[in-house]
Every structure is written in C-alpha cells, then in structure tokens.
Amino acid sequence: MTIPFYKYHGTGNDFVMVDNRHLIFPKNDTKTIQFLCDRRFGIGADGLILLENDNLTDLPAGKIDFKMVYYNADGQESSMCGNGGRCLTAFAKKLGIIHEKATFMAVDGLHHATISDTDLVSLQMIDVHEISFQPDYVFLNTGSPHHVTMVDDLNQFDVKKEGAAIRYSNLYGQAGSNVNFVQPLGGNHFRLRTYERGVEDETLSCGTGATAVAIAMQALGKTDATRIDLEVEGGKLQVSFSVQDGKYTQVHLIGPATFVFEGKIEL
C-alpha cells in the first residue's frame, strides 16, 4: 500500500500529516506509526497526525471542518498537541478545506484557529480552571498534562535526564506527564525546554507546554502580562489569554506552521 504524506513543523516540533478523509490509513497499526516517525528508517517526526472528516459531532452553531487524530512517535494515540493542531490547520488550508479560519475536533474537544497569508496560526486552546501549586513546581492540563518548574541556567540543564526522572516518578504514575523547564528572561519573556512523554526525549518545541508555561508564569506572579513571549529551542511562540479569579479563558497559542516537503511511502 502506498500512502501520500506531508511533512510540517511548528517551531521545530515536526509531524507527518496524512489526509485520511477516505480512511486509507491503518490506524491501529502501532508499528507502522512508529516506522513512519522513525528518524533513521522512516520519514522522521515527533508525531503523526491524521486529518479526517468529523461525522459524529452535532454542532448547531456551524460546521466542523475536520477532525484531528494525533499519535506520538511511540505509535500510541495521545492527548492534544498544540503545535500539531497549528500545523494541521496549515495542512487543511493547503488541501483547500479551509481558507482563513478553521473549526476542528480533537481529543480534548472543539478548537478554533485562524491562519494568515504567511501561515502564522493562532489556535484556541482549552480553558484552564485548575492549577496545582507545589513548592518546587506547578502542574496543569492544557489539553495535555504538564509539569512546570523553574531553573537558573537552561543552557547547561540536562533536560532529557531530569525530564525522564520526573516523567517516570511516582508523581504521575504510569501515564506520566510532560515536563517543562523554564528560565525567565525579563518582563513577559520566558525561555523553556520540554521533555515530551510519548517521544521520550526533549523536543524542539511543545505547544501545550508553551501554553502551560505561559499560564503558570502568570499564575505564579512572575509576570502580570496576559500575552507571553516564549523562546523554545526551535523558534518563538506567543500565548495570550484572559484571566479572572484564577480561571484562564480565551487561551491562544500563536506561531508559525511550516510546510517542509511531501511524498509517498510504501507500507
């Protein structure tokens, strides 16, 4: 079987995209997904995303343009991926499904997005109403679970080692958590590096992680801004939100979604 695919990245967080509206992809074949994401033997990516029709959701206010089905590089279907959602919006535009606006269904619910002529995507994320404050870290869910802790020198920090230690610790059980390490750069400007579960390594960018860090920094009083600038290893992102009584709404993840190449692969 030959599968057409497209490769995208969002600030270095890269994905294999497949148009699966005709249900051609073997969705339960974990080994095939692992192979496609393998950087030595396959295409290479942090995850694989299927664009599908959404035929199950009743939305009286308007139509849903597509559904997002996301798999980590380990082959397992996973929780929400923010950069993946931004890249899928750009992919849908390339396919002619949408133009400037998108409404799509993901594992954590409905998302709205806008995309500019230069493929800058603003993706509305889920509201955040609960944040767990601990002495050395903050935990919150932004569509995926995120542990956020501050460090003094990100350049010298061993993200893979320390991230894995937290991800596999008793804190989060078998399911684990993504782990973000943050360094303030002044004002509303922060730098972060993320260890992602499912990839089991540091990634160049994590959209739900950037969203979690932005909200965590505001919640901790590290900034009073409601639009946060974030430096990730693969580029720059912004997160904006409204906050009232500790509840975060109108949360948007903003950044570029870049087409890399397309091809076909024999399975």
Coordinates of C-alpha atoms in Angstrom, one line a residue:
M1 CA 0.0 0.0 0.0
T2 CA 1.3 3.5 -0.9
I3 CA 0.5 6.3 1.4
P4 CA 0.8 10.0 0.4
F5 CA 2.2 12.1 3.2
Y6 CA 3.1 15.7 4.0
K7 CA 5.8 16.9 6.5
Y8 CA 5.2 20.0 8.6
H9 CA 6.9 21.6 11.6
G10 CA 5.8 24.2 14.2
T11 CA 9.0 25.8 15.6
G12 CA 10.8 22.6 15.2
N13 CA 8.1 20.3 16.5
D14 CA 7.7 18.1 13.4
F15 CA 4.8 15.9 12.1
V16 CA 3.9 13.5 9.4
M17 CA 0.5 14.5 8.1
V18 CA -1.9 12.2 6.3
D19 CA -5.2 13.1 4.6
N20 CA -7.3 10.3 5.9
R21 CA -10.7 11.5 4.9
H22 CA -11.2 8.3 2.9
L23 CA -9.9 6.2 5.8
I24 CA -7.0 4.7 3.9
F25 CA -4.6 4.7 6.9
P26 CA -4.1 1.6 9.1
K27 CA -4.9 3.5 12.4
N28 CA -4.4 0.6 14.8
D29 CA -1.0 -0.4 13.4
T30 CA 1.3 0.9 16.1
K31 CA 4.4 -0.5 14.4
T32 CA 3.6 1.3 11.1
I33 CA 3.2 4.6 13.0
Q34 CA 6.5 4.0 14.8
F35 CA 8.2 3.3 11.5
L36 CA 6.9 6.5 9.8
C37 CA 8.1 8.6 12.8
D38 CA 11.5 6.9 13.0
R39 CA 14.3 9.3 12.0
R40 CA 16.6 6.6 10.7
F41 CA 14.3 4.1 8.9
G42 CA 11.2 6.1 8.2
I43 CA 10.2 9.7 7.4
G44 CA 11.1 11.1 10.8
A45 CA 8.8 13.1 13.2
D46 CA 7.8 13.8 16.7
G47 CA 4.3 12.5 15.8
L48 CA 1.8 11.5 13.1
I49 CA -1.5 13.4 12.5
L50 CA -4.5 12.2 10.5
L51 CA -6.9 14.7 9.1
E52 CA -10.3 13.1 9.0
N53 CA -13.9 14.1 8.5
D54 CA -15.9 14.6 11.7
N55 CA -19.2 12.7 11.2
L56 CA -20.2 12.2 14.8
T57 CA -20.4 15.7 16.3
D58 CA -23.6 17.7 16.2
L59 CA -22.6 21.4 16.2
P60 CA -25.8 23.6 15.6
A61 CA -23.8 26.8 15.5
G62 CA -21.8 25.8 12.4
K63 CA -19.9 23.1 10.7
I64 CA -16.8 21.3 11.8
D65 CA -14.2 21.4 9.1
F66 CA -12.2 18.3 10.1
K67 CA -11.1 16.1 12.9
M68 CA -7.5 15.7 14.3
V69 CA -6.2 12.3 15.3
Y70 CA -2.8 12.5 16.9
Y71 CA -0.2 9.8 17.6
N72 CA 3.1 10.2 19.4
A73 CA 6.2 8.8 17.9
D74 CA 5.8 5.7 20.1
G75 CA 2.7 4.8 17.9
Q76 CA 0.1 5.5 20.6
E77 CA -2.8 7.8 20.2
S78 CA -2.2 10.7 22.6
S79 CA -3.6 13.8 24.2
M80 CA -3.8 17.2 22.5
C81 CA -0.8 18.6 20.6
G82 CA -0.8 22.4 20.2
N83 CA 1.8 22.7 17.6
G84 CA 0.3 19.7 15.8
G85 CA -3.1 21.5 15.8
R86 CA -1.5 24.6 14.3
C87 CA 0.3 22.5 11.6
L88 CA -2.9 20.6 10.8
T89 CA -4.7 24.0 10.3
A90 CA -2.0 24.9 7.7
F91 CA -2.3 21.4 6.1
A92 CA -6.1 21.9 5.8
K93 CA -5.5 25.2 4.1
K94 CA -3.1 23.6 1.7
L95 CA -5.7 20.9 0.9
G96 CA -8.3 23.7 0.2
I97 CA -10.5 22.5 3.1
I98 CA -10.3 25.9 4.8
H99 CA -9.1 29.4 4.0
E100 CA -8.5 31.9 6.9
K101 CA -10.5 30.1 9.7
A102 CA -10.9 26.6 10.9
T103 CA -13.1 24.7 13.4
F104 CA -11.9 21.2 14.2
M105 CA -12.5 18.5 16.7
A106 CA -9.6 17.0 18.7
V107 CA -9.3 14.6 21.6
D108 CA -9.8 17.4 24.1
G109 CA -12.8 18.9 22.3
L110 CA -13.5 21.7 19.8
H111 CA -10.8 24.1 18.6
H112 CA -11.0 27.3 16.6
A113 CA -8.0 28.6 14.6
T114 CA -7.1 31.4 12.2
I115 CA -4.3 31.4 9.7
S116 CA -2.6 34.3 7.9
D117 CA -1.2 34.5 4.4
T118 CA 2.2 33.7 5.8
D119 CA 0.9 30.6 7.7
L120 CA 1.0 32.2 11.2
V121 CA -1.6 30.2 13.1
S122 CA -3.5 31.3 16.2
L123 CA -5.1 28.2 17.8
Q124 CA -7.6 28.5 20.6
M125 CA -6.7 26.0 23.4
I126 CA -8.9 24.7 26.2
D127 CA -9.8 26.8 29.2
V128 CA -7.7 26.2 32.3
H129 CA -9.6 26.3 35.6
E130 CA -7.4 24.2 37.8
I131 CA -3.7 24.7 38.7
S132 CA -1.8 22.7 41.3
F133 CA 0.8 24.8 43.1
Q134 CA 3.6 22.8 44.8
P135 CA 6.8 24.1 46.5
D136 CA 9.0 23.3 43.5
Y137 CA 6.7 23.1 40.6
V138 CA 3.3 23.8 39.1
F139 CA 1.0 21.2 37.4
L140 CA -1.8 21.9 35.0
N141 CA -3.6 20.5 32.0
T142 CA -3.7 22.4 28.7
G143 CA -5.1 19.6 26.7
S144 CA -2.1 17.5 27.8
P145 CA -0.7 17.2 31.3
H146 CA 2.3 19.5 32.1
H147 CA 4.7 19.7 35.0
V148 CA 6.4 23.2 35.1
T149 CA 9.5 24.0 37.1
M150 CA 11.9 26.9 37.0
V151 CA 15.7 26.6 36.6
D152 CA 18.6 29.0 36.6
D153 CA 20.5 28.0 33.5
L154 CA 18.7 26.2 30.7
N155 CA 21.9 26.0 28.6
Q156 CA 23.6 23.7 31.0
F157 CA 20.5 21.8 32.1
D158 CA 20.1 18.1 31.2
V159 CA 16.5 18.2 30.0
K160 CA 16.4 14.5 28.9
K161 CA 17.8 13.1 32.1
E162 CA 15.9 15.3 34.5
G163 CA 12.7 15.3 32.5
A164 CA 12.6 11.5 32.3
A165 CA 13.2 11.3 36.1
I166 CA 10.1 13.4 36.7
R167 CA 8.0 11.8 33.9
Y168 CA 8.6 8.3 35.3
S169 CA 8.4 9.3 39.0
N170 CA 5.7 8.4 41.4
L171 CA 4.2 11.8 41.0
Y172 CA 2.3 10.9 37.8
G173 CA 2.0 7.1 37.8
Q174 CA 2.1 5.0 34.7
A175 CA 0.5 7.7 32.5
G176 CA 3.3 10.2 33.2
S177 CA 3.4 13.9 32.4
N178 CA 5.2 16.2 30.0
V179 CA 7.9 18.2 31.8
N180 CA 8.8 21.8 31.2
F181 CA 11.9 23.7 32.5
V182 CA 11.6 27.5 32.4
Q183 CA 14.0 30.4 32.7
P184 CA 12.7 34.0 33.0
L185 CA 14.2 36.5 30.5
G186 CA 12.6 39.6 31.9
G187 CA 9.1 41.1 31.7
N188 CA 6.7 38.9 29.8
H189 CA 9.6 37.0 28.1
F190 CA 10.5 33.4 29.1
R191 CA 12.6 30.6 27.7
L192 CA 11.6 26.9 28.0
R193 CA 12.7 23.4 27.1
T194 CA 10.4 20.4 27.2
Y195 CA 10.6 16.7 27.7
E196 CA 7.7 15.1 26.0
R197 CA 6.2 11.8 27.0
G198 CA 5.5 9.5 24.0
V199 CA 8.5 11.0 22.3
E200 CA 10.5 10.2 25.5
D201 CA 13.0 12.9 24.7
E202 CA 13.4 16.7 24.5
T203 CA 11.6 18.2 21.6
L204 CA 12.4 21.5 19.9
S205 CA 9.0 22.9 20.8
C206 CA 5.8 21.8 22.6
G207 CA 2.6 23.8 22.0
T208 CA 0.7 22.6 25.0
G209 CA 3.9 23.0 27.1
A210 CA 4.3 26.6 25.9
T211 CA 0.7 27.3 26.9
A212 CA 1.2 25.7 30.3
V213 CA 4.3 27.7 30.9
A214 CA 2.7 31.0 30.0
I215 CA -0.3 30.4 32.3
A216 CA 2.0 29.1 35.1
M217 CA 4.2 32.1 35.0
Q218 CA 1.3 34.5 35.2
A219 CA -0.3 32.4 38.0
L220 CA 2.9 32.4 40.0
G221 CA 3.2 36.2 39.6
K222 CA 6.3 36.1 37.5
T223 CA 4.6 38.4 35.1
D224 CA 1.3 40.3 35.1
A225 CA 1.1 40.2 31.3
T226 CA -1.7 38.3 29.5
R227 CA 0.3 38.0 26.3
I228 CA 3.5 36.0 26.9
D229 CA 6.5 35.7 24.6
L230 CA 8.2 32.3 24.7
E231 CA 11.5 31.2 23.3
V232 CA 11.7 27.5 22.5
E233 CA 14.6 25.6 21.0
G234 CA 13.0 25.7 17.6
G235 CA 11.9 29.3 17.5
K236 CA 9.4 31.7 19.1
L237 CA 5.8 31.3 20.2
Q238 CA 3.3 33.6 21.9
V239 CA 0.4 32.7 24.2
S240 CA -2.4 35.1 25.0
F241 CA -5.3 34.6 27.4
S242 CA -7.9 36.3 29.7
V243 CA -7.8 35.6 33.4
Q244 CA -10.3 36.2 36.1
D245 CA -10.4 34.7 39.6
G246 CA -7.7 32.2 38.7
K247 CA -9.5 30.9 35.6
Y248 CA -7.9 31.2 32.2
T249 CA -10.1 31.6 29.1
Q250 CA -9.7 32.7 25.5
V251 CA -6.3 30.9 25.5
H252 CA -4.5 31.2 22.2
L253 CA -1.2 29.6 21.0
I254 CA 0.3 31.7 18.3
G255 CA 3.2 30.8 16.0
P256 CA 4.3 29.7 12.5
A257 CA 3.3 26.4 10.9
T258 CA 5.8 25.4 8.2
F259 CA 5.4 23.0 5.2
V260 CA 8.6 21.1 4.7
F261 CA 8.0 18.5 1.9
E262 CA 5.6 15.9 0.6
G263 CA 6.0 12.4 -0.8
K264 CA 4.7 8.9 -0.9
I265 CA 5.8 5.9 1.1
E266 CA 5.3 2.2 0.6
L267 CA 3.9 0.3 3.6

